[in-house]
Structure formats: structure tokens, C-alpha cells
């Protein structure tokens, strides 16, 4: 019985991390729960988790709701999901360092486009801070997910 419970918790761990990171929304450190984009990217593209994509779209929409952006993160996720469908060109499941560079391209480009909508120095500095902070936290969060979920 205990083994089944631990297996269930390991399988549910990516979903739990997603919910926790979205709920821990703090204006400076985690605005609108944007850190939830890390498990969304990792568990959708790098280490695909079964049934994670519909939940990822839902949480992208919830991030949009908190950010007051109209389907922006949802569209960026769906666009990257479509681009990732060309597996003959990209294979993020075989990339080293948990696909940190690819995540930085995805998140950096998305953040840059978002900051260009209202171009001023404060928005650019906020975008740089957000990019640096989320990119820095990508490695420990993905390492934790990888350790718990893949350690079977």
C-alpha cells in the first residue's frame, strides 16, 4: 500500500509543483505566478509528463489572467508547442542541462515581446530582472522535478 502511495505522489509531483508555484504569487519575486512557466516548459517539452499539456494550457491561461494579458502566455506556449512538433529539427528530450538554453530563448523572447508593448525604462528593467530570476531558478526547480519524478 505504501509503495502505491509513493508512486502516486511521484507521478503527481510535477502537477503539485505547478500549482504551488502558481499559488505563491508575490509581486517582486513571482509576479502573477510566472515561476509556474518553469514546470510548464520542462514537463511539456523536456521530460513530457502524460496529460500535462492540457493542464499547462490551463495554467498559462491562469498566468494570463493574473498578468492581465489577454491569452499572451497561452499563445506563446501553444506556438512553442507547435514549433516543438517538428521533431526532425528539435529534440528537447535529448538536450543537456535540462534544456536551459532553449528555455531562455522561449522565456526571453516572450518577455522581450511583452515588454515592447509598453516600452519604457522601468518595463525593460523589470523584464531583465524577471528573465534573470526565472532563468536562475530554472535549474534547481527542474533538478527537483527530475529527481522526484524520474527517480523510480
Rosetta silent file (secondary structure, phi, psi, omega in degrees, C-alpha in Angstrom):
SEQUENCE: XXXXXXXXXXXXXXXXXXXXXXXXXXXXXXXXXXXXXXXXXXXXXXXXXXXXXXXXXXXXXXXXXXXXXXXXXXXXXXXXXXXXXXXXXXXXXXXXXXXXXXXXXXXXXXXXXXXXXXXXXXXXXXXXXXXXXXXXXXXXXXXXXXXXXXXX
SCORE:     score description
SCORE:     0.000 S_00000001
   1 L     0.000  -43.052 -178.876    0.000    0.000    0.000 S_00000001
   2 H   -64.698  -37.542 -179.915    2.781    2.420    0.888 S_00000001
   3 H   -63.430  -39.642  178.402    4.583    1.753   -2.393 S_00000001
   4 H   -67.000  -36.842  179.279    1.468    2.663   -4.401 S_00000001
   5 H   -67.219  -42.003  178.519    1.057    5.880   -2.422 S_00000001
   6 H   -66.463  -39.857  176.159    4.673    6.902   -3.023 S_00000001
   7 H   -62.494  -40.862  177.185    4.307    6.071   -6.721 S_00000001
   8 H   -62.414  -45.021  179.508    1.174    8.213   -6.852 S_00000001
   9 H   -63.907  -38.218  176.883    2.983   11.137   -5.187 S_00000001
  10 H   -64.862  -40.881  178.968    5.902   10.827   -7.614 S_00000001
  11 H   -70.120  -30.972 -179.425    3.551   10.833  -10.573 S_00000001
  12 H   -85.988  -10.255 -173.356    1.609   13.792   -9.171 S_00000001
  13 H   -57.623  -45.385  178.016    4.731   15.784   -8.239 S_00000001
  14 H   -59.576  -36.300  178.926    5.014   17.852  -11.473 S_00000001
  15 H   -69.469  -39.486  178.980    1.359   18.861  -11.118 S_00000001
  16 H   -65.128  -43.983  178.566    1.842   19.740   -7.437 S_00000001
  17 H   -61.490  -41.075  178.626    4.907   21.876   -8.219 S_00000001
  18 H   -59.753  -48.181 -178.754    2.944   23.662  -10.932 S_00000001
  19 H   -65.632  -42.967 -178.872    0.078   24.501   -8.588 S_00000001
  20 H   -64.475  -45.575 -179.623    2.382   25.584   -5.742 S_00000001
  21 H   -65.907  -32.855  177.499    4.484   27.863   -7.952 S_00000001
  22 H   -72.597  -39.438 -178.442    1.385   29.460   -9.416 S_00000001
  23 H   -71.081  -30.549 -179.138   -0.226   29.977   -6.000 S_00000001
  24 L   -81.014   57.552 -178.031    2.925   31.505   -4.473 S_00000001
  25 L   -84.814  116.119  177.523    2.433   34.721   -6.345 S_00000001
  26 E  -126.202  130.839 -171.222    4.491   37.560   -4.834 S_00000001
  27 L   -51.805  -42.089 -176.833    4.729   40.830   -6.807 S_00000001
  28 L   -88.580  -41.344 -173.236    8.522   41.133   -6.908 S_00000001
  29 L   -88.523  -31.671 -177.786    9.695   37.512   -6.676 S_00000001
  30 E  -147.431   65.962 -175.971    6.939   35.672   -8.521 S_00000001
  31 H   -63.715  127.128  178.093    4.641   38.160  -10.264 S_00000001
  32 H    59.685   20.199  179.855    1.366   36.549  -11.311 S_00000001
  33 H    71.840   30.184 -174.490    2.828   33.115  -10.568 S_00000001
  34 L   -65.539  -21.253  177.175    5.197   33.317  -13.543 S_00000001
  35 L   -64.023  -17.300  176.202    7.544   30.760  -11.984 S_00000001
  36 H   -66.146  -14.983  178.147    4.923   28.177  -12.935 S_00000001
  37 H   -67.323  -22.645  179.777    6.198   28.584  -16.503 S_00000001
  38 H   -66.049  -56.988  176.850    9.234   26.503  -15.480 S_00000001
  39 H   -66.186  -27.133  176.901    7.377   23.212  -14.840 S_00000001
  40 H   -61.976  -48.481  179.961    5.076   24.043  -17.752 S_00000001
  41 H   -67.214  -49.075 -174.166    8.050   24.192  -20.114 S_00000001
  42 H   -64.886  -46.702 -175.773   10.008   21.342  -18.546 S_00000001
  43 H   -82.101   -8.433  175.673    7.167   18.846  -18.183 S_00000001
  44 H   -97.071  -36.852 -171.240    5.722   19.637  -21.613 S_00000001
  45 H  -113.405  -41.272 -173.124    8.852   19.720  -23.763 S_00000001
  46 H   -86.826  -54.818  175.918   11.925   18.333  -21.992 S_00000001
  47 L  -121.284   81.648 -175.307   10.511   15.490  -19.890 S_00000001
  48 L   -58.090  125.821  178.384    6.979   15.052  -21.233 S_00000001
  49 L  -102.784  132.689  179.477    4.571   14.010  -18.499 S_00000001
  50 L   -58.120  136.692  178.321    1.377   12.254  -19.600 S_00000001
  51 L    65.707   19.875 -179.270   -1.686   14.528  -19.521 S_00000001
  52 H   -86.768  -29.239 -176.404    0.412   17.573  -18.654 S_00000001
  53 H   -60.708  -45.142  177.666   -0.247   19.584  -21.809 S_00000001
  54 H   -63.230  -36.940  177.650   -3.940   20.342  -21.103 S_00000001
  55 H   -68.145  -36.765  178.763   -3.034   21.389  -17.555 S_00000001
  56 H   -63.899  -42.095  177.488   -0.187   23.505  -18.940 S_00000001
  57 H   -63.345  -42.338  178.210   -2.565   25.359  -21.261 S_00000001
  58 H   -60.555  -44.885 -178.389   -4.941   25.942  -18.346 S_00000001
  59 H   -74.056  -28.529  171.011   -2.167   27.341  -16.159 S_00000001
  60 H   -63.064  -41.139  176.004   -0.846   29.518  -18.969 S_00000001
  61 H   -63.385  -39.398  178.927   -4.345   30.952  -19.147 S_00000001
  62 H   -67.984  -35.394  174.354   -4.336   31.448  -15.363 S_00000001
  63 H   -65.053  -42.341  175.718   -0.988   33.258  -15.589 S_00000001
  64 H   -58.549  -41.280 -179.478   -2.530   35.434  -18.310 S_00000001
  65 H   -61.780  -45.165 -179.990   -5.473   36.123  -16.015 S_00000001
  66 H   -72.951  -31.533 -179.838   -3.231   37.299  -13.183 S_00000001
  67 H   -81.327  -11.023 -173.133   -0.931   39.273  -15.502 S_00000001
  68 L    60.717   35.760  172.511   -3.893   40.955  -17.234 S_00000001
  69 L  -107.448  135.783 -174.771   -2.545   39.816  -20.583 S_00000001
  70 L   -85.467   95.126  177.714   -5.123   38.548  -22.979 S_00000001
  71 L    60.813   21.411 -176.365   -4.032   34.985  -23.880 S_00000001
  72 H   -66.864  -56.251 -178.518   -0.396   36.068  -24.272 S_00000001
  73 H   -67.568  -31.521  176.537    1.346   33.252  -22.364 S_00000001
  74 H   -65.160  -43.829  178.673   -1.191   30.747  -23.655 S_00000001
  75 H   -66.249  -41.422  179.618   -0.459   31.748  -27.247 S_00000001
  76 H   -63.548  -40.799  177.556    3.312   31.685  -26.646 S_00000001
  77 H   -63.821  -47.485 -179.425    3.042   28.195  -25.128 S_00000001
  78 H   -64.338  -36.584  176.846    0.877   26.920  -27.990 S_00000001
  79 H   -64.485  -45.970  178.762    3.230   28.499  -30.534 S_00000001
  80 H   -68.113  -33.837  175.975    6.259   26.852  -28.956 S_00000001
  81 H   -62.752  -40.276  178.410    4.317   23.582  -28.678 S_00000001
  82 H   -68.706  -42.186  177.822    3.661   23.755  -32.429 S_00000001
  83 H   -63.625  -39.316  179.612    7.301   24.601  -33.178 S_00000001
  84 H   -67.733  -17.645  178.318    8.425   21.739  -30.960 S_00000001
  85 L   -65.398  -18.980  176.450    6.239   19.421  -33.041 S_00000001
  86 L   -83.218   73.045 -175.299    8.921   19.492  -35.727 S_00000001
  87 L   -66.617  -13.978  177.294   10.949   16.786  -34.004 S_00000001
  88 L   -72.403  -22.856  178.428   13.168   16.325  -37.045 S_00000001
  89 L   -97.673  -41.454 -176.825   14.717   19.731  -36.281 S_00000001
  90 L  -121.430  144.935  169.181   14.487   19.880  -32.479 S_00000001
  91 L  -143.568   90.255 -175.085   14.550   17.205  -29.825 S_00000001
  92 H   -71.385  -14.860  179.266   14.408   18.822  -26.431 S_00000001
  93 H   -74.206  -14.635 -178.428   14.273   15.470  -24.656 S_00000001
  94 H  -112.134   13.345 -177.682   17.938   14.852  -25.543 S_00000001
  95 L   -88.427  144.806 -179.285   19.352   18.282  -24.727 S_00000001
  96 L   -79.810  168.892 -179.246   21.817   18.696  -21.881 S_00000001
  97 H    53.869   36.647  177.312   21.351   20.904  -18.779 S_00000001
  98 H    56.336   29.941  177.961   17.594   20.300  -18.819 S_00000001
  99 H    60.816   41.113  179.587   17.268   22.474  -21.952 S_00000001
 100 H   -60.508  -44.752 -178.744   18.190   25.661  -20.104 S_00000001
 101 H   -62.995  -40.714  179.207   19.269   27.460  -23.288 S_00000001
 102 H   -67.080  -38.581  176.457   16.020   26.585  -25.068 S_00000001
 103 H   -64.026  -41.039  179.514   14.015   27.737  -22.054 S_00000001
 104 H   -64.511  -35.187  175.751   15.954   31.005  -22.010 S_00000001
 105 H   -66.214  -48.004  179.797   15.142   31.515  -25.700 S_00000001
 106 H   -60.229  -52.592 -174.877   11.457   30.773  -25.101 S_00000001
 107 H   -73.508  -39.072  179.734   11.132   32.884  -21.962 S_00000001
 108 H   -64.393  -44.533  178.549   13.478   35.659  -23.069 S_00000001
 109 H   -65.155  -41.897  178.530   11.737   36.143  -26.385 S_00000001
 110 H   -64.186  -43.318  179.676    8.325   36.074  -24.715 S_00000001
 111 H   -67.097  -39.835  178.671    9.392   38.561  -22.053 S_00000001
 112 H   -62.921  -46.384  179.161   11.005   40.851  -24.618 S_00000001
 113 H   -61.766  -42.336 -179.980    7.897   40.926  -26.794 S_00000001
 114 H   -64.606  -38.781 -179.064    5.727   41.574  -23.738 S_00000001
 115 H   -74.213  -22.247  179.435    7.941   44.435  -22.556 S_00000001
 116 H   -75.650  -14.843  177.969    7.923   46.054  -26.007 S_00000001
 117 L   -65.319  -36.550  177.547    4.154   46.608  -25.806 S_00000001
 118 L  -128.205   80.682 -172.200    4.719   49.390  -23.262 S_00000001
 119 L   -77.059  113.942  168.243    8.263   50.476  -23.941 S_00000001
 120 L  -157.639  171.319 -174.608    9.931   52.451  -21.170 S_00000001
 121 H   -64.746  -39.000 -179.557   12.982   52.021  -18.975 S_00000001
 122 H   -62.802  -43.882  178.956   11.063   50.662  -15.989 S_00000001
 123 H   -66.242  -39.530  177.836    9.437   47.904  -18.068 S_00000001
 124 H   -64.462  -41.718  178.533   12.749   46.954  -19.671 S_00000001
 125 H   -67.016  -38.005  176.740   14.461   46.739  -16.281 S_00000001
 126 H   -64.917  -39.157  178.759   11.561   44.688  -14.909 S_00000001
 127 H   -66.954  -40.649  177.783   11.812   42.363  -17.914 S_00000001
 128 H   -64.182  -44.451  178.761   15.574   41.946  -17.437 S_00000001
 129 H   -61.313  -46.484 -178.927   15.071   41.196  -13.733 S_00000001
 130 H   -62.419  -42.919  178.291   12.280   38.706  -14.474 S_00000001
 131 H   -62.953  -46.097 -179.383   14.331   36.966  -17.154 S_00000001
 132 H   -64.825  -42.899 -177.524   17.402   36.693  -14.910 S_00000001
 133 H   -67.165  -48.150 -178.136   15.395   35.496  -11.897 S_00000001
 134 H   -68.074  -38.993  178.339   13.321   32.877  -13.730 S_00000001
 135 H   -66.343  -34.973  177.221   16.341   31.619  -15.691 S_00000001
 136 H   -68.153  -40.135 -178.665   18.328   31.280  -12.465 S_00000001
 137 H   -79.868   -8.012 -179.559   15.568   29.314  -10.756 S_00000001
 138 H   -61.649  -45.419 -176.657   15.082   27.039  -13.764 S_00000001
 139 H   -62.977  -51.942 -178.831   17.974   24.719  -12.831 S_00000001
 140 H   -66.004  -36.805 -179.046   17.007   23.987   -9.191 S_00000001
 141 H   -68.564  -43.300  178.734   13.300   23.586   -9.945 S_00000001
 142 H   -69.488  -33.191  176.917   13.899   21.251  -12.888 S_00000001
 143 H   -65.095  -38.956  177.677   16.504   19.311  -10.907 S_00000001
 144 H   -65.785  -45.422  178.068   13.942   18.783   -8.139 S_00000001
 145 H   -61.990  -43.649 -179.187   11.275   17.641  -10.591 S_00000001
 146 H   -63.286  -42.101 -178.460   13.767   15.365  -12.318 S_00000001
 147 H   -64.770  -46.080 -176.279   14.941   13.859   -9.015 S_00000001
 148 H   -77.426  -46.857 -174.089   11.469   13.145   -7.679 S_00000001
 149 H   -74.704  -41.870 -175.848    9.631   12.241  -10.886 S_00000001
 150 H   -87.907   -9.700 -177.739   12.367   10.268  -12.657 S_00000001
 151 L   -85.523   82.190 -177.896   13.732    8.539   -9.535 S_00000001
 152 L  -113.181    0.000    0.000   11.725    5.335   -9.776 S_00000001
